[in-house]
mmCIF file of C-alpha atoms in Angstrom:
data_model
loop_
_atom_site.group_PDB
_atom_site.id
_atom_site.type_symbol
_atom_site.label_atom_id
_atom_site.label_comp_id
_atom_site.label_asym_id
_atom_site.label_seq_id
_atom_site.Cartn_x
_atom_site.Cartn_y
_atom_site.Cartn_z
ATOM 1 C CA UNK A 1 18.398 -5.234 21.942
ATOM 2 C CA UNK A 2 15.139 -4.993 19.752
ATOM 3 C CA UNK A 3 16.009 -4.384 16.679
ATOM 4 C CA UNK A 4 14.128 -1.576 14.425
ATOM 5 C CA UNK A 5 12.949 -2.605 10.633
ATOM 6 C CA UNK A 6 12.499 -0.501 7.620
ATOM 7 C CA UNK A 7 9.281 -2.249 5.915
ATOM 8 C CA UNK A 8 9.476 -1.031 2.112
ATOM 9 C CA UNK A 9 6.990 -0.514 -0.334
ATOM 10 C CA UNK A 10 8.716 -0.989 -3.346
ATOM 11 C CA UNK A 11 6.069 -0.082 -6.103
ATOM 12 C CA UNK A 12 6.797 4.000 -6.663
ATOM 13 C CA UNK A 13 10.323 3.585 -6.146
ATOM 14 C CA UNK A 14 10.368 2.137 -10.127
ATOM 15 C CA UNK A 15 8.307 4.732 -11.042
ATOM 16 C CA UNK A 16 10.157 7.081 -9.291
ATOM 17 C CA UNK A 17 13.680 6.169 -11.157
ATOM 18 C CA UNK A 18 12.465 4.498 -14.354
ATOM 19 C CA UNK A 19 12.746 8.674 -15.769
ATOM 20 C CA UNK A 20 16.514 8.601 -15.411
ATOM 21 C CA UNK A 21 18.676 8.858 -18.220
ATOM 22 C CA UNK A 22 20.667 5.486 -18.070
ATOM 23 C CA UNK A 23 19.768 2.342 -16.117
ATOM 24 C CA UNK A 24 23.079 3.219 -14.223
ATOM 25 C CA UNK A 25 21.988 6.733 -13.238
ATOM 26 C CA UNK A 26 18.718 4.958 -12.379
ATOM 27 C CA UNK A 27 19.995 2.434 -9.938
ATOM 28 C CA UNK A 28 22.495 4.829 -8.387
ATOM 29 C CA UNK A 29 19.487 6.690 -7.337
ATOM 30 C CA UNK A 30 17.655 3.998 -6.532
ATOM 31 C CA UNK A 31 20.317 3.093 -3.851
ATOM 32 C CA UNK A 32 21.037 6.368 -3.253
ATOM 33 C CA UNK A 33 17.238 6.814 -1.921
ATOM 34 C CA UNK A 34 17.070 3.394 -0.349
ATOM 35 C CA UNK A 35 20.513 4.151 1.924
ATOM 36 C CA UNK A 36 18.250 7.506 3.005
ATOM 37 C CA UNK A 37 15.189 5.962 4.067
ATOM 38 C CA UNK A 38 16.409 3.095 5.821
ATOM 39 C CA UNK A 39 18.716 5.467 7.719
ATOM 40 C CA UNK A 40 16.003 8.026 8.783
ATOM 41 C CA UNK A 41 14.001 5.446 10.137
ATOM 42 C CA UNK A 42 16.924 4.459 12.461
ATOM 43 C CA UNK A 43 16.334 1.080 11.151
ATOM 44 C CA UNK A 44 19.027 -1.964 11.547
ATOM 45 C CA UNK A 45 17.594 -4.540 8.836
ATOM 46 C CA UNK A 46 14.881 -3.974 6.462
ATOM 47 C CA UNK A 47 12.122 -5.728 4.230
ATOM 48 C CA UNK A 48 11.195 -4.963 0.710
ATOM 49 C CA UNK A 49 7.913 -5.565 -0.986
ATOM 50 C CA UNK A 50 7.108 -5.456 -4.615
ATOM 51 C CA UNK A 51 3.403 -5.940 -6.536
ATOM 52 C CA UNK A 52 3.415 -8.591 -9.238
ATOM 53 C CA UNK A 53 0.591 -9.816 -11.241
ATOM 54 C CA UNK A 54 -2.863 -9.319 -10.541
ATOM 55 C CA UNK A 55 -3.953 -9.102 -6.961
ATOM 56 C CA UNK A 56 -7.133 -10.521 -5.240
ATOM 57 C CA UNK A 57 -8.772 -7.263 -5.512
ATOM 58 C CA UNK A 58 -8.916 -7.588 -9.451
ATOM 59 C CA UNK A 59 -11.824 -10.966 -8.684
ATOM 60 C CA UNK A 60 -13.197 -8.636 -6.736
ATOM 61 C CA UNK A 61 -14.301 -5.755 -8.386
ATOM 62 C CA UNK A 62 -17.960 -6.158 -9.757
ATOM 63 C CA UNK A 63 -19.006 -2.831 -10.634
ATOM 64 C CA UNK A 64 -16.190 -0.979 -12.401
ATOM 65 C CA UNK A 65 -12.354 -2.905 -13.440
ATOM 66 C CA UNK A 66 -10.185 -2.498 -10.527
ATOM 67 C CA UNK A 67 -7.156 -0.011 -11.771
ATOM 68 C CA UNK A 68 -9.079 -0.337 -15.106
ATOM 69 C CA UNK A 69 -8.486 3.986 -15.267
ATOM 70 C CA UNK A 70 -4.789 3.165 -15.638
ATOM 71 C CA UNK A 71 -2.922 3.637 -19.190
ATOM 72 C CA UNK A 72 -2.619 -0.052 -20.729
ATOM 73 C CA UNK A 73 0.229 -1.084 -22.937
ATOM 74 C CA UNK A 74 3.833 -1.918 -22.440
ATOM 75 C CA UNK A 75 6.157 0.030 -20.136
ATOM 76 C CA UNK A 76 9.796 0.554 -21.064
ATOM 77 C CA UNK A 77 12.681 -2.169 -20.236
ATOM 78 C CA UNK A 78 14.047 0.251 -17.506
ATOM 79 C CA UNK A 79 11.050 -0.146 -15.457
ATOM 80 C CA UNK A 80 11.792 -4.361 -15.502
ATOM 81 C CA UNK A 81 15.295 -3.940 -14.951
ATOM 82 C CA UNK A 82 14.636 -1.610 -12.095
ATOM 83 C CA UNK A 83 12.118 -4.749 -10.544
ATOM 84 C CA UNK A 84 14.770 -7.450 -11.132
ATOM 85 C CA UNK A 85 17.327 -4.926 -9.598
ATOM 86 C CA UNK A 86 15.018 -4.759 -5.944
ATOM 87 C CA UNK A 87 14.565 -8.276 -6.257
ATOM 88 C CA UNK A 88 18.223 -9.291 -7.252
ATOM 89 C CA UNK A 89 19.901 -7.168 -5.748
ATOM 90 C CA UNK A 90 17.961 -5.813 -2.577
ATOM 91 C CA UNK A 91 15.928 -9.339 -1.867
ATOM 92 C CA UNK A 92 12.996 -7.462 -2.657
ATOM 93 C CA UNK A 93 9.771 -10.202 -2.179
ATOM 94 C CA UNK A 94 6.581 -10.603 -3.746
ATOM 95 C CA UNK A 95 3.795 -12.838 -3.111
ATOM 96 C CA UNK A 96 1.173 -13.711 -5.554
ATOM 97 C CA UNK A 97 -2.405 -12.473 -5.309
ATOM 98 C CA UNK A 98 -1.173 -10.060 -2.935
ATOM 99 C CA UNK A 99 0.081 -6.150 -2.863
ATOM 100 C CA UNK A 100 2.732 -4.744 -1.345
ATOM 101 C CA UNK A 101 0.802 -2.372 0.493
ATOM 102 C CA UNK A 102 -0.879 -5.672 1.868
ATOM 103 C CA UNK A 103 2.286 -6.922 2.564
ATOM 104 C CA UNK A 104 3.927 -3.708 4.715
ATOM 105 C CA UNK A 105 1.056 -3.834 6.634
ATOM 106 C CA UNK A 106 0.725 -7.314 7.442
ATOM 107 C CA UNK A 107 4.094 -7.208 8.538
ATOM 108 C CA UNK A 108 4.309 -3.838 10.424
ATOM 109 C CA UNK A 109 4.174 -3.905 14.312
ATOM 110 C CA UNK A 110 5.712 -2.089 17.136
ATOM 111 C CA UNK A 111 9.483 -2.193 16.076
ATOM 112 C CA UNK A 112 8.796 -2.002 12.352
ATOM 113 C CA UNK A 113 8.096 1.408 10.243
ATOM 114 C CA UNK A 114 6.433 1.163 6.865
ATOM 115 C CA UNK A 115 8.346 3.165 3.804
ATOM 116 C CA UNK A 116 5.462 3.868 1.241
ATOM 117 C CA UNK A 117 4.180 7.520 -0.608
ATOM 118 C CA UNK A 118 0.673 5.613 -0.909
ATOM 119 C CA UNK A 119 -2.150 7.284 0.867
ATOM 120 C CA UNK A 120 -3.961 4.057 1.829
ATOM 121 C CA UNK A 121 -0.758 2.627 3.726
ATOM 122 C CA UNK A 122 -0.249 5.942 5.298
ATOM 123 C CA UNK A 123 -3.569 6.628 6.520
ATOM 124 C CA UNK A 124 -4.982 3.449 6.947
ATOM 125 C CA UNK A 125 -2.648 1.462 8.644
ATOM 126 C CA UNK A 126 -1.878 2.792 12.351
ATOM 127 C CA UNK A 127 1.515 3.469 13.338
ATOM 128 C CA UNK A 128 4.881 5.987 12.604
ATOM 129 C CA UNK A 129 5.605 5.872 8.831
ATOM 130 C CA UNK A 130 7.921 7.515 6.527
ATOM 131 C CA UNK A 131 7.169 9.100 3.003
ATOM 132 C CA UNK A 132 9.637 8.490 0.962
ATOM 133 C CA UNK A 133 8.215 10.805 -1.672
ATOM 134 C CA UNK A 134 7.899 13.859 0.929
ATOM 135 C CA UNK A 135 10.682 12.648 2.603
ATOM 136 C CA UNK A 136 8.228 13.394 5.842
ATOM 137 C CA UNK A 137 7.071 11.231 8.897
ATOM 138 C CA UNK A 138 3.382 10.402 9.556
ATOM 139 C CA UNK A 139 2.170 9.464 12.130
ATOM 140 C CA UNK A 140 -1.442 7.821 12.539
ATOM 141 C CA UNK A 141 -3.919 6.717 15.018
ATOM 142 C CA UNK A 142 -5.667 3.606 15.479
ATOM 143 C CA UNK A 143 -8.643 5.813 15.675
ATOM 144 C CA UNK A 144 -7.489 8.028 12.387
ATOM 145 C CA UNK A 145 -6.903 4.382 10.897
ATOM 146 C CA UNK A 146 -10.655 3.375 11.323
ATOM 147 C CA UNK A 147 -11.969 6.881 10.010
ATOM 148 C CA UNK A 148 -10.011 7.303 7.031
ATOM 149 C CA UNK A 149 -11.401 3.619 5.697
ATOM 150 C CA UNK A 150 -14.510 4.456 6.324
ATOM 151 C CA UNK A 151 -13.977 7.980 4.047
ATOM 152 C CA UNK A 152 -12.760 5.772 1.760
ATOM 153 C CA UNK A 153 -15.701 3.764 1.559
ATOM 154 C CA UNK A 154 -17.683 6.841 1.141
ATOM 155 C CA UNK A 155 -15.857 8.556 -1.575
ATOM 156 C CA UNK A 156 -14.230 5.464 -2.997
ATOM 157 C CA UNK A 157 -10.633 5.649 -4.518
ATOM 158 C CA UNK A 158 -10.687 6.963 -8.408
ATOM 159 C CA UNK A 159 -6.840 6.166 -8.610
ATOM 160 C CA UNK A 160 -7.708 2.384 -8.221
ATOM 161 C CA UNK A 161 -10.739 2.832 -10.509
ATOM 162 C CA UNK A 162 -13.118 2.173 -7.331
ATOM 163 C CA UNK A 163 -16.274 4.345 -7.427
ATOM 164 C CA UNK A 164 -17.806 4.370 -3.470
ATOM 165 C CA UNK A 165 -20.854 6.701 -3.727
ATOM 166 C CA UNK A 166 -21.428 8.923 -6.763
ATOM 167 C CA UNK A 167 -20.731 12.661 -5.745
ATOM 168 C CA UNK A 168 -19.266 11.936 -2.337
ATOM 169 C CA UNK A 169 -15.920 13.461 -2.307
ATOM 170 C CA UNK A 170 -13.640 14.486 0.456
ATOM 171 C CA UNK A 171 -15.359 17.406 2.101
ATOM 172 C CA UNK A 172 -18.741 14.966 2.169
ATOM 173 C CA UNK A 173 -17.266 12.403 3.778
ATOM 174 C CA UNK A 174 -15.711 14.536 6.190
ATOM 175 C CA UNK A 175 -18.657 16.452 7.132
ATOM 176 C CA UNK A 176 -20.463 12.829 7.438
ATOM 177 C CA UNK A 177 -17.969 11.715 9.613
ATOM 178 C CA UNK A 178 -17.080 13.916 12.017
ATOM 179 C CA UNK A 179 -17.425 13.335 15.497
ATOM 180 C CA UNK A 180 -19.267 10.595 14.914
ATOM 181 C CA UNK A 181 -18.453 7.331 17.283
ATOM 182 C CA UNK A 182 -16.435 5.048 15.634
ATOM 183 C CA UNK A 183 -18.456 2.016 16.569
ATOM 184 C CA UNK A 184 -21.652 3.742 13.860
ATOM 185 C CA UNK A 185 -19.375 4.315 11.014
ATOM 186 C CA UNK A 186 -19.985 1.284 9.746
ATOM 187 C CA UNK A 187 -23.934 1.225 9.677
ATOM 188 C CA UNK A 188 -23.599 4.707 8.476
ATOM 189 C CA UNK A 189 -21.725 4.006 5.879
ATOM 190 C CA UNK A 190 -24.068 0.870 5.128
ATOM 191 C CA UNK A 191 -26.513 2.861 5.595
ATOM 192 C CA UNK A 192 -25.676 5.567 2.727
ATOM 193 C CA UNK A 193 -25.442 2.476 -0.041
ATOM 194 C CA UNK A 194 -28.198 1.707 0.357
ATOM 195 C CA UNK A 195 -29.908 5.072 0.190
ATOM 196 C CA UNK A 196 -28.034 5.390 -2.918
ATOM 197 C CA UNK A 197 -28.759 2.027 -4.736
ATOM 198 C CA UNK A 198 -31.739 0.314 -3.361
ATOM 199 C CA UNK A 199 -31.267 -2.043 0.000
ATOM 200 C CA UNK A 200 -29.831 -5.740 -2.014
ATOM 201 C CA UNK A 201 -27.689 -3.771 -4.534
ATOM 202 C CA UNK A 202 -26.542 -1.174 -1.441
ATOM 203 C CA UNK A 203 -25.571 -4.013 0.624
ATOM 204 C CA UNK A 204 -23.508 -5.841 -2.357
ATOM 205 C CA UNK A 205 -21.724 -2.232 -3.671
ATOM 206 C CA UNK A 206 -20.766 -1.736 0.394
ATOM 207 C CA UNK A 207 -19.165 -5.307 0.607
ATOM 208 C CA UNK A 208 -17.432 -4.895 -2.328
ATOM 209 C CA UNK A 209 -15.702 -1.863 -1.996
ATOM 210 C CA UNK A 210 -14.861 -3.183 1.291
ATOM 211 C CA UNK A 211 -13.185 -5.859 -0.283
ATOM 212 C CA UNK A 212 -11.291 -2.824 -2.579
ATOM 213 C CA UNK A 213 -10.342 -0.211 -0.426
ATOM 214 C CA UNK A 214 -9.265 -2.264 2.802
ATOM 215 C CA UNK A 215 -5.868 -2.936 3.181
ATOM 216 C CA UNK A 216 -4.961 -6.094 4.779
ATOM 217 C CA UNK A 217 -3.776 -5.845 8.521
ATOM 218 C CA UNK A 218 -3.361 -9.877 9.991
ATOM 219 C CA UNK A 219 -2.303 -13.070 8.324
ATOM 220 C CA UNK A 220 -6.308 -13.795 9.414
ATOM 221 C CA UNK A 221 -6.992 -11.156 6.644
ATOM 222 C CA UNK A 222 -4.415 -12.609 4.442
ATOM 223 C CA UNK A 223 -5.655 -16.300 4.829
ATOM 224 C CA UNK A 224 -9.374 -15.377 3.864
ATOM 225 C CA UNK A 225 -8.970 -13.508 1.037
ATOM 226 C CA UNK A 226 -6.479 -15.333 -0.509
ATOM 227 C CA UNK A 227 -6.099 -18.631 1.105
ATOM 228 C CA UNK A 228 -2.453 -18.054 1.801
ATOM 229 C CA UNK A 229 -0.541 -18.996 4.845
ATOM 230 C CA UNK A 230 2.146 -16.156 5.489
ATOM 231 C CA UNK A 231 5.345 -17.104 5.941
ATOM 232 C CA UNK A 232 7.922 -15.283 8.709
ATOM 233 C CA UNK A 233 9.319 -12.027 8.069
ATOM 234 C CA UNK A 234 12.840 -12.621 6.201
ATOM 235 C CA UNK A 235 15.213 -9.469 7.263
ATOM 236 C CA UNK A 236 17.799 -8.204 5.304
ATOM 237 C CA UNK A 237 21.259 -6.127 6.210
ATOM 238 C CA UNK A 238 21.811 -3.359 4.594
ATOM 239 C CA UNK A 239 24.648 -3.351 2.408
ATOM 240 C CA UNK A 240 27.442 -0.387 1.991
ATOM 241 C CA UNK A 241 27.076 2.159 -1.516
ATOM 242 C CA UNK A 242 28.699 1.087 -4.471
ATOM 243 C CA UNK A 243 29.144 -2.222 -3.435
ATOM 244 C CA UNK A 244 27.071 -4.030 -6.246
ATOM 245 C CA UNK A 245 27.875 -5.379 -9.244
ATOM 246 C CA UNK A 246 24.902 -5.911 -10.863
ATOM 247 C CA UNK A 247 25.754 -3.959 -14.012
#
């Protein structure tokens, strides 16, 4: 019997706790909302992926800091206890130089479902996912897959501090896009950059934001951006509530 595997992106979940009155009322939600998702994706084991350190992406960016819009500064002790709790306790991974939205979608194939809020995972990776912060389901084409990264390499991504083309929001990109082939999106979009900043600085803005906006899909991916070799998936089973003793 195939077995079916919760992939987990562990970033929000912090965020998503670190508000709670007590590191004990914290973690009990934390588990609380792990035991939920893994069970309404029918999964048997699971995988857990966490973001630490500065990914490949920050090298990367050229024009504008990646994330450099985010606040700066020190974030409370709950939100490092919370980490060292997924890792600890839940064998939540991280790999260096790499995010876990990389990392669920390396991962993900036919008997896996991705756990993540993030937009980019959602809609850019093909496949059945699960919300956790809508507590919906989501499914998305290969062909949705391909469109949305090419919207986001029109409007950019101002949460990650990536600019695409100045003025190009959603409804432009949309009204660019649609019912266009798939196989001219990407001279289009080429195309558009270089419109915008002259033909060598067009071509050098596309590739990077490339480089910032796609999410990696293969080890291939993983291996030339990075340099790293993937190891296997490790699985986990999913222990009972209340069972820890971390505290």
């Amino acid at each position: 019997m195939i077995e079916k595997i919760a992939l987990i992106d562990g970033d929000s979940l912090i965020y998503f706790e670190m508000g709670k009155p007590t590191l004990e009322d914290a973690i009990d939600s934390l588990d609380h909302r792990l035991h939920e998702m893994i069970d309404r994706c029918g999964a048997d084991k699971y995988a857990g992926f966490l973001t630490i350190g500065k990914c490949f992406r920050y090298a990367q960016a050229k024009t504008r800091e990646y994330k450099g819009n985010r606040k700066k500064g020190s974030k409370p002790i709950i939100f490092y206890a919370l980490k060292e709790y997924l890792k600890q306790e839940w064998k939540f991974e991280y790999i260096p130089e790499l995010e876990a939205d990389d990392l669920v979608a390396v991962y993900s194939d036919e008997n896996t479902m991705i756990c993540s809020p993030d937009k980019d995972v959602l809609y850019q990776v093909d496949g059945r996912h699960y919300n956790y912060r809508t507590a919906e389901f989501v499914e998305t084409t290969d062909v949705e897959a391909e469109i949305f990264l090419w919207k986001q390499m029109l409007m950019g991504d101002p949460t990650d501090g990536i600019p695409g083309i100045p003025k190009v929001g959603s409804k432009t990109a949309d009204t660019w896009l649609y019912d266009m082939p798939l196989l001219d999106m990407p001279t289009f979009v080429l195309n558009k950059y270089i419109e915008k900043f002259g033909n060598q600085e067009g071509i050098l803005k596309f590739a990077e934001t490339f480089r910032l906006v796609y999410i990696l899909k293969s080890r291939e991916d993983v291996l030339r951006e990075t340099g790293i070799e993937l190891k296997e998936l490790v699985l986990n089973d999913v222990k009972p509530l209340n069972e820890n003793e971390w505290l």
